[in-house]
Amino acid sequence: YLDEVCRHKGRGDHRMQGQCPDCLSRKSPNAGLPTYRCIDCFVDDLVCESCCHRRHRLEPLHRIKVLISLKWNGLWFEKTSLHQIGLCVQLNHMSMHCRAPIAGHVSFKVLHTTGTHDVAVDYCGCERQLPPHIQLLCHGWYPVSHKVPTTCASF
């Protein structure tokens, strides 16, 4: 049992992997280093920063350890967040793209079952625009204030 626990806490089956498996499967000419692991994804593989970012566009509250990623530094995993690697949640658009995004509060927080998360949020500012608190509610986040939302709780 201890061997498996130690294997899982380290690089596990991926210790000999030198290139990101997602980059390789997409035939990316510049495959990144597989240094990020999500705690909440079922698959515990290691991927590069950009693939971790891409994988979590629709899962912004995953703990890549409390919305925190585990980054391999050669000896152990360090904490980093999806917010720190540039993930921004675009509200009111299933395609994740808005022609006129409006940046949310700079220190926006979401309270979730996995912890408190710093999240970069862009509200929709195009013809599909709804009030910011409605955009948050549509996303499953209950805002503390409807005037200038800075904190939400997931539901």
PDB file of N, CA and C in Angstrom, residues 36-41 60-71 78-82:
ATOM      1  N   TYR A  36       2.157  19.537 -14.587  1.00  0.00           N
ATOM      2  CA  TYR A  36       0.949  19.900 -13.846  1.00  0.00           C
ATOM      3  C   TYR A  36       0.018  18.703 -13.685  1.00  0.00           C
ATOM      4  N   ARG A  37      -0.579  18.593 -12.496  1.00  0.00           N
ATOM      5  CA  ARG A  37      -1.549  17.527 -12.213  1.00  0.00           C
ATOM      6  C   ARG A  37      -2.740  18.132 -11.475  1.00  0.00           C
ATOM      7  N   CYS A  38      -3.919  17.730 -11.902  1.00  0.00           N
ATOM      8  CA  CYS A  38      -5.139  18.175 -11.222  1.00  0.00           C
ATOM      9  C   CYS A  38      -5.519  17.165 -10.152  1.00  0.00           C
ATOM     10  N   ILE A  39      -5.855  17.660  -8.983  1.00  0.00           N
ATOM     11  CA  ILE A  39      -6.272  16.797  -7.877  1.00  0.00           C
ATOM     12  C   ILE A  39      -7.690  16.284  -8.104  1.00  0.00           C
ATOM     13  N   ASP A  40      -8.529  17.060  -8.786  1.00  0.00           N
ATOM     14  CA  ASP A  40      -9.939  16.722  -8.917  1.00  0.00           C
ATOM     15  C   ASP A  40     -10.303  15.964 -10.188  1.00  0.00           C
ATOM     16  N   CYS A  41      -9.450  15.970 -11.192  1.00  0.00           N
ATOM     17  CA  CYS A  41      -9.734  15.206 -12.405  1.00  0.00           C
ATOM     18  C   CYS A  41      -9.548  13.718 -12.125  1.00  0.00           C
ATOM     19  N   PRO A  60     -13.229  25.608 -13.739  1.00  0.00           N
ATOM     20  CA  PRO A  60     -12.356  26.592 -13.094  1.00  0.00           C
ATOM     21  C   PRO A  60     -12.203  26.428 -11.590  1.00  0.00           C
ATOM     22  N   LEU A  61     -13.020  25.566 -10.974  1.00  0.00           N
ATOM     23  CA  LEU A  61     -12.917  25.383  -9.529  1.00  0.00           C
ATOM     24  C   LEU A  61     -12.224  24.077  -9.159  1.00  0.00           C
ATOM     25  N   HIS A  62     -11.622  23.427 -10.137  1.00  0.00           N
ATOM     26  CA  HIS A  62     -10.851  22.227  -9.809  1.00  0.00           C
ATOM     27  C   HIS A  62      -9.633  22.612  -8.998  1.00  0.00           C
ATOM     28  N   ARG A  63      -9.272  21.731  -8.093  1.00  0.00           N
ATOM     29  CA  ARG A  63      -8.080  21.966  -7.293  1.00  0.00           C
ATOM     30  C   ARG A  63      -6.933  21.323  -8.010  1.00  0.00           C
ATOM     31  N   ILE A  64      -6.267  22.119  -8.623  1.00  0.00           N
ATOM     32  CA  ILE A  64      -5.014  21.701  -9.153  1.00  0.00           C
ATOM     33  C   ILE A  64      -4.250  22.098  -7.921  1.00  0.00           C
ATOM     34  N   LYS A  65      -5.087  21.726  -6.821  1.00  0.00           N
ATOM     35  CA  LYS A  65      -4.993  21.739  -5.355  1.00  0.00           C
ATOM     36  C   LYS A  65      -5.543  23.046  -4.783  1.00  0.00           C
ATOM     37  N   VAL A  66      -6.840  23.116  -4.663  1.00  0.00           N
ATOM     38  CA  VAL A  66      -7.626  24.279  -4.205  1.00  0.00           C
ATOM     39  C   VAL A  66      -7.579  25.312  -5.323  1.00  0.00           C
ATOM     40  N   LEU A  67      -8.068  24.861  -6.447  1.00  0.00           N
ATOM     41  CA  LEU A  67      -7.919  25.634  -7.694  1.00  0.00           C
ATOM     42  C   LEU A  67      -6.445  25.826  -7.809  1.00  0.00           C
ATOM     43  N   ILE A  68      -5.759  24.782  -7.395  1.00  0.00           N
ATOM     44  CA  ILE A  68      -4.315  24.852  -7.321  1.00  0.00           C
ATOM     45  C   ILE A  68      -3.738  23.682  -8.067  1.00  0.00           C
ATOM     46  N   SER A  69      -2.768  23.960  -8.871  1.00  0.00           N
ATOM     47  CA  SER A  69      -2.072  22.921  -9.610  1.00  0.00           C
ATOM     48  C   SER A  69      -0.870  22.467  -8.832  1.00  0.00           C
ATOM     49  N   LEU A  70      -0.537  21.226  -9.039  1.00  0.00           N
ATOM     50  CA  LEU A  70       0.698  20.702  -8.478  1.00  0.00           C
ATOM     51  C   LEU A  70       1.734  20.754  -9.583  1.00  0.00           C
ATOM     52  N   LYS A  71       2.760  21.511  -9.386  1.00  0.00           N
ATOM     53  CA  LYS A  71       3.792  21.664 -10.400  1.00  0.00           C
ATOM     54  C   LYS A  71       5.055  20.949  -9.930  1.00  0.00           C
ATOM     55  N   GLU A  78       4.831  21.587  -6.285  1.00  0.00           N
ATOM     56  CA  GLU A  78       4.591  22.886  -5.662  1.00  0.00           C
ATOM     57  C   GLU A  78       3.169  23.321  -6.001  1.00  0.00           C
ATOM     58  N   LYS A  79       2.586  24.153  -5.157  1.00  0.00           N
ATOM     59  CA  LYS A  79       1.233  24.651  -5.406  1.00  0.00           C
ATOM     60  C   LYS A  79       1.264  25.847  -6.350  1.00  0.00           C
ATOM     61  N   THR A  80       0.301  25.871  -7.261  1.00  0.00           N
ATOM     62  CA  THR A  80       0.050  27.018  -8.124  1.00  0.00           C
ATOM     63  C   THR A  80      -1.432  26.979  -8.469  1.00  0.00           C
ATOM     64  N   SER A  81      -2.011  28.056  -8.896  1.00  0.00           N
ATOM     65  CA  SER A  81      -3.458  28.060  -9.153  1.00  0.00           C
ATOM     66  C   SER A  81      -3.764  28.220 -10.632  1.00  0.00           C
ATOM     67  N   LEU A  82      -4.974  27.827 -11.003  1.00  0.00           N
ATOM     68  CA  LEU A  82      -5.424  28.036 -12.380  1.00  0.00           C
ATOM     69  C   LEU A  82      -5.470  29.528 -12.682  1.00  0.00           C
TER      70      LEU A  82
END
